[in-house]
Short mmCIF file of C-alpha atoms and ligand atoms in Angstrom, two decimals:
data_model
loop_
_atom_site.label_atom_id
_atom_site.label_comp_id
_atom_site.label_asym_id
_atom_site.label_seq_id
_atom_site.Cartn_x
_atom_site.Cartn_y
_atom_site.Cartn_z
CA MET G 697 -0.05 0.03 0.07
CA ASN G 698 1.21 3.36 -0.72
CA LYS G 699 1.75 5.23 2.21
CA VAL G 700 0.42 8.69 2.25
CA PRO G 701 2.48 11.85 3.08
CA GLU G 702 1.82 13.68 6.49
CA SER G 703 1.35 16.40 4.90
CA THR G 704 -0.13 16.69 1.81
CA THR G 705 -2.80 19.53 -0.15
CA HIS G 706 -4.25 20.27 -3.36
CA PHE G 707 -2.97 20.80 -6.19
CA GLY G 708 -5.40 21.11 -8.32
CA PHE G 709 -6.54 17.94 -7.78
CA LYS G 710 -3.06 16.21 -7.66
CA THR G 711 -2.57 15.63 -4.35
CA VAL G 712 1.02 17.06 -3.38
CA ASP G 713 3.09 17.67 -0.53
CA GLU G 714 2.86 21.12 1.36
CA ASP G 715 6.63 22.44 0.74
CA LYS G 716 5.85 21.41 -3.43
CA LYS G 717 2.60 23.54 -3.80
CA VAL G 718 4.25 26.67 -2.83
CA GLU G 719 6.99 25.82 -4.94
CA LEU G 720 4.15 24.84 -7.65
CA VAL G 721 1.80 27.42 -7.54
CA ALA G 722 4.98 29.72 -7.73
CA GLU G 723 5.76 28.14 -10.83
CA VAL G 724 2.06 29.00 -12.27
CA PHE G 725 2.51 32.57 -11.75
CA HIS G 726 5.89 32.92 -13.28
CA SER G 727 5.08 31.23 -16.34
CA VAL G 728 1.65 34.05 -17.02
CA ALA G 729 3.07 37.24 -15.57
CA ALA G 730 3.38 38.75 -18.68
CA ARG G 731 0.48 37.84 -20.06
CA TYR G 732 -1.42 38.23 -16.57
CA ASP G 733 -3.92 41.21 -17.50
CA LEU G 734 -4.58 40.51 -20.86
CA MET G 735 -5.36 37.17 -19.89
CA ASN G 736 -7.71 38.01 -16.65
CA ASP G 737 -9.51 40.23 -19.52
CA VAL G 738 -10.02 37.82 -22.09
CA LEU G 739 -10.77 34.95 -20.13
CA SER G 740 -13.36 37.17 -17.55
CA LEU G 741 -14.51 38.96 -20.87
CA GLY G 742 -13.69 41.94 -18.59
CA ILE G 743 -16.14 41.15 -15.74
CA HIS G 744 -13.25 41.29 -13.06
CA ARG G 745 -12.85 44.76 -13.19
CA LEU G 746 -16.59 44.99 -12.41
CA TRP G 747 -15.47 42.89 -9.24
CA LYS G 748 -12.82 44.39 -8.26
CA ARG G 749 -14.75 47.61 -8.76
CA PHE G 750 -17.09 45.76 -6.58
CA THR G 751 -14.68 45.48 -4.00
CA ILE G 752 -13.36 48.99 -3.51
CA ASN G 753 -16.96 50.21 -3.10
CA CYS G 754 -17.43 47.80 -0.18
CA SER G 755 -13.78 48.61 1.49
CA GLY G 756 -14.84 51.88 2.56
CA LEU G 757 -11.70 52.90 2.64
CA ARG G 758 -10.56 56.17 3.00
CA LYS G 759 -7.78 59.20 2.61
CA GLY G 760 -4.96 58.80 4.84
CA GLN G 761 -5.55 55.28 5.40
CA LYS G 762 -3.52 52.10 5.02
CA ALA G 763 -4.52 48.93 2.79
CA LEU G 764 -2.75 45.76 1.59
CA ASP G 765 -3.18 44.67 -1.60
CA LEU G 766 -2.62 40.73 -0.34
CA ALA G 767 -1.67 38.66 -3.24
CA GLY G 768 -1.76 41.68 -5.31
CA GLY G 769 0.13 40.48 -8.35
CA THR G 770 -0.41 42.73 -10.98
CA GLY G 771 -2.18 45.25 -8.67
CA ASP G 772 -5.14 46.63 -9.87
CA LEU G 773 -6.37 46.98 -6.85
CA THR G 774 -3.77 48.56 -5.39
CA ALA G 775 -4.06 51.55 -7.98
CA LYS G 776 -7.25 52.55 -6.89
CA PHE G 777 -6.26 52.29 -2.88
CA SER G 778 -3.23 53.86 -3.78
CA ARG G 779 -5.90 57.00 -5.37
CA ILE G 780 -8.04 56.91 -2.65
CA VAL G 781 -5.65 57.32 0.25
CA GLY G 782 -3.67 60.06 -1.22
CA PRO G 783 -0.26 60.92 -0.25
CA SER G 784 -1.24 60.75 3.33
CA GLY G 785 -2.00 57.10 2.79
CA GLN G 786 0.21 54.02 2.36
CA VAL G 787 -0.54 50.77 0.28
CA VAL G 788 1.55 47.40 0.30
CA LEU G 789 0.97 45.40 -2.81
CA ALA G 790 2.75 42.34 -1.00
CA ASP G 791 2.92 38.91 -3.36
CA ILE G 792 4.65 35.44 -2.90
CA ASN G 793 5.87 35.59 -6.24
CA ASP G 794 8.90 38.17 -7.42
CA SER G 795 7.61 37.80 -10.65
CA MET G 796 4.42 39.20 -10.37
CA LEU G 797 5.36 42.02 -8.21
CA LYS G 798 8.08 42.78 -10.83
CA VAL G 799 5.39 43.48 -13.81
CA GLY G 800 3.29 45.13 -10.85
CA ARG G 801 5.42 47.79 -9.87
CA ALA G 802 6.18 48.35 -13.50
CA LYS G 803 2.93 48.57 -13.89
CA LEU G 804 1.65 50.71 -11.61
CA ARG G 805 4.57 53.08 -12.16
CA ASN G 806 3.87 53.57 -15.84
CA ALA G 807 1.03 54.42 -14.71
CA GLY G 808 2.13 57.19 -12.59
CA ILE G 809 1.46 55.60 -9.31
CA GLU G 810 4.31 56.51 -7.05
CA GLY G 811 5.00 57.26 -3.59
CA ASN G 812 2.60 55.58 -1.17
CA VAL G 813 3.37 52.62 -2.52
CA GLU G 814 5.86 49.38 -0.99
CA TYR G 815 6.34 46.59 -2.85
CA VAL G 816 6.82 43.03 -0.19
CA GLN G 817 7.69 39.57 -1.56
CA ALA G 818 5.33 37.73 1.40
CA ASN G 819 3.62 34.78 2.23
CA ALA G 820 -0.09 35.45 3.42
CA GLU G 821 0.02 32.54 6.12
CA GLU G 822 3.34 34.36 7.56
CA LEU G 823 2.88 38.58 7.05
CA PRO G 824 6.07 40.26 8.50
CA PHE G 825 3.61 42.89 9.76
CA PRO G 826 3.31 44.79 12.80
CA ASP G 827 -0.29 43.95 14.92
CA ASN G 828 -3.18 46.20 13.97
CA TYR G 829 -1.34 47.99 10.97
CA PHE G 830 -3.91 47.82 7.93
CA ASP G 831 -7.25 49.36 7.84
CA VAL G 832 -7.99 47.30 4.93
CA VAL G 833 -6.81 44.12 4.12
CA SER G 834 -7.60 42.51 -0.15
CA ILE G 835 -7.00 39.12 -0.91
CA ALA G 836 -8.47 39.03 -4.81
CA PHE G 837 -8.27 35.60 -6.32
CA GLY G 838 -5.26 34.83 -4.26
CA LEU G 839 -6.74 32.83 -1.36
CA ARG G 840 -7.41 29.38 -3.36
CA ASN G 841 -3.56 29.44 -3.97
CA VAL G 842 -2.93 29.30 -0.04
CA THR G 843 -1.43 26.24 1.18
CA ASP G 844 -2.44 26.65 4.79
CA LYS G 845 -6.16 29.25 4.04
CA ASP G 846 -6.91 28.98 7.94
CA LYS G 847 -3.34 30.13 9.04
CA ALA G 848 -3.35 32.57 6.25
CA LEU G 849 -6.63 34.12 7.81
CA ALA G 850 -5.25 34.59 11.43
CA SER G 851 -2.15 36.41 10.02
CA ILE G 852 -4.61 38.65 8.28
CA TYR G 853 -6.81 39.05 11.42
CA ARG G 854 -3.24 39.99 13.25
CA VAL G 855 -1.87 42.60 11.10
CA LEU G 856 -5.55 44.41 10.60
CA LYS G 857 -6.56 47.22 13.32
CA PRO G 858 -9.32 46.67 15.69
CA GLY G 859 -12.62 48.66 13.14
CA GLY G 860 -10.41 47.33 10.36
CA ARG G 861 -12.16 45.33 7.30
CA LEU G 862 -10.83 41.98 5.48
CA LEU G 863 -12.33 41.54 1.36
CA ILE G 864 -11.93 38.33 0.21
CA LEU G 865 -12.79 38.45 -3.45
CA GLU G 866 -12.83 35.04 -4.79
CA PHE G 867 -14.43 32.44 -7.76
CA SER G 868 -17.27 30.37 -5.63
CA LYS G 869 -19.83 27.85 -6.47
CA PRO G 870 -22.42 29.09 -8.65
CA LEU G 871 -25.82 29.84 -7.59
CA TYR G 872 -27.44 27.99 -10.56
CA LYS G 873 -27.09 24.55 -11.85
CA PRO G 874 -27.06 25.66 -15.58
CA VAL G 875 -24.51 28.03 -14.51
CA SER G 876 -22.55 25.81 -13.13
CA LYS G 877 -22.83 23.60 -15.81
CA PHE G 878 -21.78 26.36 -18.59
CA TYR G 879 -19.21 27.55 -16.66
CA ASP G 880 -17.96 23.65 -16.26
CA PHE G 881 -17.77 23.44 -19.88
CA TYR G 882 -15.68 26.71 -20.09
CA SER G 883 -13.09 26.69 -17.20
CA PHE G 884 -12.31 22.91 -18.23
CA ASN G 885 -12.67 22.75 -21.90
CA ILE G 886 -12.08 26.79 -23.31
CA LEU G 887 -10.25 28.11 -20.40
CA PRO G 888 -7.15 25.82 -20.96
CA LYS G 889 -6.72 26.12 -24.62
CA LEU G 890 -7.18 29.97 -24.58
CA GLY G 891 -4.80 29.99 -22.17
CA LYS G 892 -2.57 28.14 -24.72
CA LEU G 893 -3.21 30.13 -27.54
CA ILE G 894 -2.37 33.52 -25.74
CA ALA G 895 -0.01 32.96 -22.94
CA ASN G 896 1.24 29.37 -24.72
CA ASP G 897 0.34 27.65 -21.26
CA SER G 898 -2.26 25.47 -21.11
CA LYS G 899 -0.94 23.48 -17.91
CA SER G 900 -1.37 26.77 -15.72
CA TYR G 901 -4.84 27.16 -16.85
CA GLN G 902 -5.94 23.89 -16.08
CA TYR G 903 -4.70 24.22 -12.98
CA LEU G 904 -6.89 27.50 -12.51
CA ALA G 905 -10.14 25.59 -13.54
CA GLU G 906 -8.77 22.78 -10.46
CA SER G 907 -7.94 25.12 -8.44
CA ILE G 908 -10.92 26.66 -8.53
CA ARG G 909 -13.17 23.58 -8.03
CA MET G 910 -11.36 22.83 -4.64
CA HIS G 911 -12.17 26.30 -3.00
CA PRO G 912 -14.68 26.00 -0.24
CA ASP G 913 -18.19 27.57 -0.94
CA GLN G 914 -19.49 30.83 0.13
CA GLU G 915 -20.74 29.10 3.44
CA THR G 916 -17.22 27.14 4.52
CA LEU G 917 -15.49 30.63 3.56
CA LYS G 918 -17.43 32.47 6.26
CA GLU G 919 -17.49 29.80 8.77
CA MET G 920 -13.65 30.09 8.44
CA MET G 921 -13.66 33.56 8.74
CA ASN G 922 -15.38 33.74 11.98
CA LYS G 923 -13.43 31.40 13.36
CA VAL G 924 -10.63 33.24 13.00
CA GLY G 925 -12.29 35.40 14.79
CA PHE G 926 -14.03 37.91 12.03
CA GLU G 927 -17.00 39.64 13.32
CA ASN G 928 -20.29 40.63 10.89
CA THR G 929 -19.09 38.57 8.36
CA GLU G 930 -21.32 38.56 5.11
CA PHE G 931 -21.14 37.49 1.54
CA PHE G 932 -22.17 38.95 -1.80
CA ASN G 933 -22.15 36.29 -4.64
CA LEU G 934 -21.24 37.80 -7.83
CA SER G 935 -22.30 36.99 -11.17
CA ALA G 936 -24.78 34.25 -10.36
CA GLY G 937 -22.21 33.12 -7.37
CA ILE G 938 -19.27 32.09 -10.25
CA VAL G 939 -17.15 34.86 -7.72
CA ALA G 940 -18.16 36.10 -4.10
CA LEU G 941 -16.66 39.05 -2.11
CA HIS G 942 -16.71 38.15 1.72
CA ARG G 943 -16.29 40.74 4.02
CA GLY G 944 -15.66 40.40 7.78
CA TYR G 945 -14.56 43.21 10.99
CA LYS G 946 -12.38 42.95 13.40
CA TYR G 947 -13.73 44.64 16.14
CA MET J 635 -23.30 44.31 -7.76
CA SER J 636 -25.49 46.57 -9.95
CA LEU J 637 -26.26 48.22 -12.79
CA ASN J 638 -24.60 51.26 -10.66
CA ASP J 639 -21.46 49.71 -10.82
CA LEU J 640 -21.54 49.17 -14.34
CA PHE J 641 -22.58 53.03 -15.22
CA CYS J 642 -19.72 53.68 -13.12
CA ALA J 643 -17.32 51.89 -14.76
CA MET J 644 -18.60 53.54 -18.03
CA LEU J 645 -18.76 56.62 -16.51
CA GLU J 646 -15.18 56.68 -15.20
CA THR J 647 -13.67 55.01 -18.48
CA SER J 648 -15.05 57.44 -21.15
CA LEU J 649 -14.51 60.28 -18.40
CA ASN J 650 -11.03 59.39 -18.35
CA LYS J 651 -10.36 58.77 -22.00
CA LEU J 652 -11.47 61.90 -23.15
CA GLN J 653 -9.23 63.70 -20.25
CA GLN J 654 -6.31 61.54 -21.80
CA PHE J 655 -6.91 63.44 -24.96
CA ASP J 656 -6.78 67.24 -23.74
CA LYS J 657 -3.30 67.85 -22.91
CA SER J 658 -4.34 70.74 -19.83
CA SER J 659 -6.15 68.12 -17.83
CA LYS J 660 -3.16 67.09 -16.30
CA VAL J 661 -2.15 70.48 -14.77
CA GLN J 662 -6.11 71.05 -14.11
CA ARG J 663 -5.86 67.74 -12.27
CA LYS J 664 -2.79 68.54 -10.53
CA GLN J 665 -4.05 71.57 -8.54
CA LEU J 666 -7.61 69.83 -7.57
CA ALA J 667 -5.79 65.94 -6.89
CA GLU J 668 -6.80 64.90 -3.45
CA ASN J 669 -9.95 66.35 -3.64
CA ILE J 670 -12.88 64.26 -3.03
CA ILE J 671 -16.12 65.84 -4.58
CA GLY J 672 -19.53 64.27 -3.91
CA ILE J 673 -22.46 65.01 -6.67
CA THR J 674 -26.17 64.01 -6.34
CA PHE J 675 -27.42 64.40 -9.88
CA LYS J 676 -31.28 65.39 -8.92
CA GLU J 677 -32.39 62.77 -11.87
CA PHE J 678 -30.62 59.44 -11.15
CA ASN J 679 -30.63 60.22 -6.79
CA GLN J 680 -27.95 58.36 -6.34
CA THR J 681 -24.06 60.17 -5.62
CA LEU J 682 -21.47 59.38 -7.19
CA TYR J 683 -18.03 60.55 -5.54
CA PHE J 684 -15.53 61.91 -7.90
CA VAL J 685 -11.94 61.14 -6.51
CA ILE J 686 -9.40 63.36 -8.11
CA SER J 687 -5.75 62.86 -8.49
CA GLU J 688 -2.89 63.84 -10.97
CA GLN J 689 -3.16 60.47 -12.83
CA GLN J 690 -7.33 60.26 -13.21
CA ILE J 691 -10.47 60.58 -11.73
CA ASP J 692 -12.00 57.75 -9.96
CA VAL J 693 -15.23 57.31 -9.68
CA LEU J 694 -16.84 55.23 -6.51
CA ASN J 695 -20.43 55.12 -5.24
CA ILE J 696 -19.45 54.55 -2.14
CA TYR J 697 -17.47 56.60 0.36
CA GLU J 698 -17.44 56.63 3.69
CA GLY J 699 -14.79 59.01 4.83
CA HIS J 700 -14.74 62.92 4.45
CA VAL J 701 -15.86 64.82 1.24
CA ASP J 702 -14.32 68.22 0.62
CA CYS J 703 -17.33 69.34 -1.14
CA PHE J 704 -20.67 67.86 -1.67
CA ILE J 705 -22.72 69.35 -4.88
CA GLN J 706 -26.46 68.56 -5.69
CA LEU J 707 -27.50 69.31 -8.94
CA SER J 708 -29.53 68.95 -11.70
CA VAL J 709 -27.49 66.98 -14.86
CA PHE J 710 -28.19 70.38 -17.19
CA ALA J 711 -26.96 72.76 -14.80
CA LEU J 712 -23.39 71.15 -14.29
CA ASN J 713 -22.36 73.99 -17.23
CA ASP J 714 -23.93 76.61 -15.48
CA LEU J 715 -21.96 75.42 -12.53
CA LYS J 716 -18.63 77.61 -13.51
CA ASN J 717 -20.65 80.68 -14.13
CA ASN J 718 -20.22 82.58 -11.30
CA GLN J 719 -22.84 85.16 -12.37
CA LYS J 720 -25.44 81.59 -12.89
CA LEU J 721 -24.58 80.48 -9.59
CA THR J 722 -27.12 82.48 -7.27
CA GLU J 723 -29.29 82.15 -10.17
CA LEU J 724 -29.40 78.48 -10.08
CA ILE J 725 -29.42 77.98 -5.94
CA ARG J 726 -32.22 79.97 -5.67
CA ASN J 727 -34.10 78.26 -8.55
CA GLU J 728 -33.25 75.12 -6.36
CA GLN J 729 -31.45 73.90 -9.42
CA LEU J 730 -28.20 73.59 -6.83
CA ASP J 731 -26.85 72.90 -3.43
CA ILE J 732 -23.29 73.24 -2.63
CA VAL J 733 -21.91 72.19 1.10
CA GLY J 734 -18.21 72.65 1.58
CA ASP J 735 -15.78 74.68 -0.85
CA ILE J 736 -17.81 76.56 -3.54
CA GLN J 737 -14.86 77.45 -5.86
CA LEU J 738 -13.85 73.71 -5.78
CA ALA J 739 -17.14 72.65 -7.32
CA GLN J 740 -16.30 75.68 -9.98
CA GLN J 741 -12.89 74.21 -10.66
CA PHE J 742 -14.29 70.88 -11.01
CA ALA J 743 -17.10 71.80 -12.93
CA GLN J 744 -14.35 73.34 -14.97
CA LEU J 745 -12.14 70.28 -15.09
CA LEU J 746 -15.23 68.32 -16.32
CA THR J 747 -16.93 70.42 -19.09
CA VAL J 748 -13.84 72.76 -20.75
CA ILE J 749 -12.36 69.65 -22.32
CA ASP J 750 -10.33 71.43 -25.12
CA ILE J 751 -9.41 68.53 -27.66
CA ASP J 752 -7.77 69.03 -31.42
CA TRP J 753 -10.48 66.14 -32.57
CA GLU J 754 -8.97 67.19 -36.04
CA ALA J 755 -5.68 65.65 -35.18
CA LEU J 756 -7.27 63.05 -33.33
CA LEU J 757 -8.39 61.91 -36.15
CA ALA J 758 -6.34 62.15 -38.78
CA ASP J 759 -3.88 60.01 -36.91
CA LYS J 760 -6.33 57.41 -37.56
CA ILE J 761 -7.83 58.16 -40.89
CA GLY J 762 -5.30 60.77 -42.23
CA ASP J 763 -4.80 64.53 -42.58
CA VAL J 764 -6.90 64.89 -45.65
CA LEU J 765 -10.03 63.12 -44.75
CA ALA J 766 -9.68 64.58 -41.28
CA HIS J 767 -9.62 67.62 -42.71
CA LYS J 768 -12.87 67.20 -45.15
CA PHE J 769 -14.83 65.33 -41.99
CA PHE J 770 -14.68 68.51 -40.27
CA TYR J 771 -14.84 71.19 -42.55
CA LEU J 772 -18.31 69.53 -43.32
CA ILE J 773 -18.99 69.13 -39.74
CA ASN J 774 -17.94 72.90 -38.79
CA LYS J 775 -20.08 73.77 -41.85
CA GLY J 776 -23.12 71.96 -40.19
CA ASN J 777 -22.66 73.35 -37.39
CA LYS J 778 -22.70 77.19 -38.45
CA ASN J 779 -26.11 76.28 -40.64
CA ILE J 780 -27.43 75.30 -37.67
CA LYS J 781 -26.04 78.22 -35.16
CA ASN J 782 -27.39 80.08 -38.14
CA LYS J 783 -31.22 78.92 -37.88
CA PHE J 784 -31.01 79.72 -33.71
CA LYS J 785 -29.26 82.66 -33.95
CA ASN J 786 -31.88 85.26 -32.77
CA LYS J 787 -32.28 82.52 -29.48
CA LYS J 788 -31.06 84.11 -26.46
CA ASN J 789 -28.43 81.29 -25.50
CA ASN J 790 -27.07 78.94 -28.23
CA GLN J 791 -25.12 76.84 -25.77
CA LEU J 792 -28.32 75.43 -24.64
CA SER J 793 -28.66 74.01 -28.77
CA LEU J 794 -28.54 70.66 -27.22
CA LEU J 795 -32.38 71.59 -25.78
CA LEU J 796 -32.77 73.28 -28.80
CA ALA J 797 -32.49 70.23 -30.84
CA GLU J 798 -34.66 68.89 -28.33
CA LYS J 799 -37.35 71.20 -29.35
CA ASN J 800 -36.61 70.55 -32.60
CA ILE J 801 -37.76 66.91 -32.43
CA SER J 802 -41.11 67.75 -30.54
CA PRO J 803 -43.10 69.95 -32.71
CA ALA J 804 -43.87 73.35 -32.48
CA PRO J 805 -47.23 74.95 -31.11
CA LEU J 806 -48.13 75.44 -34.39
CA GLU J 807 -46.67 72.51 -36.00
CA VAL J 808 -49.39 70.72 -33.56
CA ALA J 809 -52.53 73.41 -34.76
CA PHE J 810 -51.58 72.64 -38.51
CA PHE J 811 -51.59 68.73 -38.04
CA CYS J 812 -54.96 69.36 -36.26
CA ASP J 813 -56.30 71.44 -38.55
CA GLN J 814 -55.77 68.62 -41.27
CA VAL J 815 -56.98 66.28 -38.74
CA THR J 816 -60.36 68.08 -38.96
CA GLU J 817 -60.38 68.45 -42.69
CA ILE J 818 -59.63 64.61 -43.24
CA GLU J 819 -62.77 64.48 -40.91
CA GLN J 820 -64.67 66.55 -43.08
CA GLN J 821 -64.12 64.86 -46.54
CA LEU J 822 -64.74 61.57 -44.75
CA LEU J 823 -68.14 62.70 -43.53
CA ASP J 824 -68.67 63.84 -47.13
CA LEU J 825 -67.76 61.08 -48.95
CA GLU J 826 -69.94 58.88 -46.49
CA ALA J 827 -72.90 60.70 -47.43
CA ARG J 828 -72.24 60.61 -50.99
CA ILE J 829 -72.02 56.82 -50.74
CA ASN J 830 -75.43 56.64 -48.45
CA ARG J 831 -76.74 59.01 -51.35
CA HIS J 832 -76.00 57.04 -54.62
CA ARG J 833 -77.24 53.98 -52.63
CA HIS J 834 -80.86 54.86 -52.49
C1 LIG M 1195 -4.67 35.29 -9.77
S1 LIG M 1195 -3.65 36.01 -8.63
C2 LIG M 1195 -4.27 37.49 -8.55
C3 LIG M 1195 -3.59 39.12 -8.55
C4 LIG M 1195 -4.47 40.25 -8.28
N1 LIG M 1195 -5.18 40.17 -6.85
C5 LIG M 1195 -5.53 39.64 -9.47
O1 LIG M 1195 -7.06 39.86 -8.99
O2 LIG M 1195 -5.34 40.42 -10.55
C6 LIG M 1195 -2.83 34.98 -7.59
C7 LIG M 1195 -1.89 35.62 -6.63
O3 LIG M 1195 -1.50 34.99 -5.48
C8 LIG M 1195 -0.34 34.57 -5.13
N2 LIG M 1195 -0.13 33.81 -3.99
C9 LIG M 1195 0.14 32.63 -3.72
N3 LIG M 1195 0.26 32.21 -2.80
C10 LIG M 1195 0.39 33.15 -2.36
C11 LIG M 1195 0.92 32.93 -1.08
N4 LIG M 1195 0.52 32.13 -0.25
N5 LIG M 1195 0.86 34.05 -0.41
C12 LIG M 1195 0.99 35.71 -1.28
N6 LIG M 1195 0.48 35.52 -2.43
C13 LIG M 1195 0.28 33.99 -2.99
C14 LIG M 1195 0.52 34.62 -7.00
O4 LIG M 1195 2.18 34.82 -6.43
C15 LIG M 1195 -0.24 35.36 -8.05
O5 LIG M 1195 0.39 36.65 -8.21
#
């Protein structure tokens, strides 16, 4: 009989060692970093911009505050955060992957965003920031890639100020059967092909489709947030639940 | 997520596209940077928040912090906002309500409405100089014709409204139409009478 290693986790549908997952995820994002933004637009038909906009509207972020855009990748949320908090505020773009950080930094500098943004390579599970530091933490399409989600949630809770908010934007469980059927077809048949066509990388997008399936559904994630201490936790289904925004407060 | 988000997204995109074409707008934005302006348009009953930065204007539909200036107005008054003389008139007519820095409101209106774009140069980039020139020559000519038509109207800035009026019939036209209907009615009655007469 095969011995099951003590700590295993899902990499998409393949079960792998936890150490290895970090490496594999890194590989995926190294290989898509350069074409990441274009792929986002094509694969979501541009709708990811509306999901992110909704997230910003729910953030309650104000002038002068501090925000952390965790797993921020190419920095879509960071750009908006930076303009909202202004020069008296601060935004940290943190990502585990330095290729994504580099693409993000180049993109934001190009757009004239400078001064109040810092770039930090960090693992969501062990955030290198002081306790009670941020007013808002966002993690958009990042949590599903994190190996130990409970640990990441606890780490986020620690760095949030009392009164601060966590926003999790992530693929979730579609509300209706037909949507879910169409969505399955799209993500397993069309998505990897498009990935091959545009980024010449079907494996990474196969991973994307599989990692979405393994991610906890709306209620489960809400429970996970409550468990580490978040209060007034709620979620909003976007695009019929294909994506959900979870919001929780630390008091 | 609602239609509101979509509306904000479209508004923000088109606003910033226009701003990009106008080279002077960056300087104006720099002066207004870090200001957040809330506007409630009477027609929509919805407040939008405009976050101004050197890079662009961001449009939010929720903002929980302090707003530097809060404006309540009718869409049609936006253009008059930058005109000092009209301001009191607008407020008196209840078309406008400002809480906060009035000057800021005016500068913002200026930023939104005085957009100085060299359309001809822009179009020339796309379709070539000769065609672009021809196109704008025709447009200007058309424009002049329209302007001549409305010369005697007091305020030709409002040509939009006038054009609208032009679509809906003028009172004389309505009267004329009614006359025609009456006439046809009469003719029908006559015809009916004649047919009846032939029957007997
Ligand atoms: C799909 S991208 C999302 C990027 C961006 N937030 C967006 O919405 O466009 C996911 C990002 O999560 C990062 N990531 C994966 N695991 C992470 C971890 N444990 N800690 C921090 N970032 C992580 C990846 O490097 C990648 O940049």
